Amino acid sequence: ERVGGVEELIRWRHPTRGVIPPDAFIPIAEASGLIIPIGRWVLEQACLQAAAWHENGYPLDISVNVSARQLERTEFVEEVRAALHDSGLDAATLTLEITETVLMRKPDATAHLLGELKELGLRIAVDDFGTGYSSLAYLRQFPVDALKIDRTFITGLTLSGEAHALTHTLIQLGKALGLQTLAEGVEQHSQVRQLQHEGCDLAQGFLFARPLTPDAV
């Protein structure tokens, strides 16, 4: 029951349309290739912010989402190395989040790239876990540290026996593979109690905080 870290989120503050959510503009950025400079900027800002928090006595871990387009480029490893070097952030406090679907696009090439990223000392998390179709054989090939259980399972955790059974299975799978488990989309105290009972390691969601500016954090 303490704050261990934060996830970096991006919002577009449009001059006339107000705040535009990521599900509206990220697909366009992906299709146009603009996700490459956007993703690099987000990573740099995340590392700088986390380093500043550490300097001020707040030892927060920070997680950053990585897109498929970023992972397709061999330069990505050097961009991550540069962001860590320029910010002075301890790599062990940075987690890169990659969705299960993206992992399975080109599993062999992705596994190689993740291996290079791991050599920098950072952590890798599988985002939206349980929604894709990755085989366990492939999952074991990826050098990942954590599984983020998708919010669709957590939403029905205390309402549906099926959702409860699936969440239990995913948490036990994480434990069997020696991986940290994190539940996404937690909004109720009853969900927290159930996750604690199941032995889930971490949780995030609106129950704890809605998206905040760095100062508000």
Tab-separated table of N, CA and C in Angstrom, residues 6 8 44-56 58-63 87-90 93-94:
chain	number	residue	atom	x	y	z
A	6	VAL	N	5.357	5.237	-11.436
A	6	VAL	CA	4.341	5.845	-12.289
A	6	VAL	C	4.522	5.367	-13.727
A	8	GLU	N	4.314	6.784	-17.608
A	8	GLU	CA	4.293	8.016	-18.414
A	8	GLU	C	3.145	7.950	-19.411
A	44	GLU	N	12.694	10.516	-23.567
A	44	GLU	CA	13.649	11.478	-23.018
A	44	GLU	C	13.048	12.243	-21.842
A	45	GLN	N	11.798	12.699	-21.994
A	45	GLN	CA	11.138	13.457	-20.926
A	45	GLN	C	10.906	12.581	-19.688
A	46	ALA	N	10.530	11.329	-19.922
A	46	ALA	CA	10.294	10.412	-18.806
A	46	ALA	C	11.570	10.201	-17.994
A	47	CYS	N	12.677	9.980	-18.693
A	47	CYS	CA	13.949	9.749	-18.007
A	47	CYS	C	14.399	11.000	-17.247
A	48	LEU	N	14.246	12.165	-17.863
A	48	LEU	CA	14.620	13.420	-17.197
A	48	LEU	C	13.762	13.649	-15.951
A	49	GLN	N	12.449	13.395	-16.072
A	49	GLN	CA	11.550	13.619	-14.940
A	49	GLN	C	11.855	12.656	-13.798
A	50	ALA	N	12.053	11.379	-14.133
A	50	ALA	CA	12.348	10.390	-13.095
A	50	ALA	C	13.660	10.722	-12.397
A	51	ALA	N	14.665	11.141	-13.164
A	51	ALA	CA	15.960	11.507	-12.577
A	51	ALA	C	15.800	12.699	-11.633
A	52	ALA	N	14.950	13.655	-12.015
A	52	ALA	CA	14.714	14.826	-11.156
A	52	ALA	C	14.022	14.416	-9.864
A	53	TRP	N	13.046	13.505	-9.971
A	53	TRP	CA	12.378	13.009	-8.756
A	53	TRP	C	13.377	12.314	-7.832
A	54	HIS	N	14.222	11.485	-8.407
A	54	HIS	CA	15.220	10.768	-7.598
A	54	HIS	C	16.147	11.761	-6.900
A	55	GLU	N	16.538	12.802	-7.627
A	55	GLU	CA	17.421	13.830	-7.070
A	55	GLU	C	16.777	14.521	-5.871
A	56	ASN	N	15.442	14.618	-5.900
A	56	ASN	CA	14.708	15.291	-4.828
A	56	ASN	C	14.216	14.333	-3.739
A	58	TYR	N	12.598	11.280	-4.170
A	58	TYR	CA	11.417	10.467	-4.468
A	58	TYR	C	11.834	9.306	-5.366
A	59	PRO	N	12.103	8.139	-4.807
A	59	PRO	CA	12.641	7.017	-5.603
A	59	PRO	C	11.568	6.265	-6.381
A	60	LEU	N	10.953	6.952	-7.339
A	60	LEU	CA	9.894	6.340	-8.136
A	60	LEU	C	10.455	5.634	-9.364
A	61	ASP	N	9.949	4.437	-9.635
A	61	ASP	CA	10.215	3.796	-10.914
A	61	ASP	C	9.335	4.461	-11.975
A	62	ILE	N	9.742	4.370	-13.232
A	62	ILE	CA	8.934	4.958	-14.291
A	62	ILE	C	8.807	3.988	-15.454
A	63	SER	N	7.574	3.910	-15.999
A	63	SER	CA	7.290	3.011	-17.121
A	63	SER	C	6.921	3.831	-18.345
A	87	SER	N	20.108	11.793	-19.167
A	87	SER	CA	19.344	12.129	-17.956
A	87	SER	C	20.077	11.721	-16.683
A	88	GLY	N	20.976	10.742	-16.813
A	88	GLY	CA	21.643	10.215	-15.628
A	88	GLY	C	20.774	9.266	-14.832
A	89	LEU	N	19.655	8.824	-15.419
A	89	LEU	CA	18.733	7.930	-14.715
A	89	LEU	C	19.316	6.534	-14.568
A	90	ASP	N	19.148	5.945	-13.391
A	90	ASP	CA	19.537	4.554	-13.162
A	90	ASP	C	18.631	3.668	-14.011
A	93	THR	N	15.560	1.580	-12.855
A	93	THR	CA	14.283	2.176	-12.470
A	93	THR	C	13.382	2.460	-13.676
A	94	LEU	N	13.842	2.115	-14.884
A	94	LEU	CA	13.063	2.331	-16.102
A	94	LEU	C	12.478	1.003	-16.593
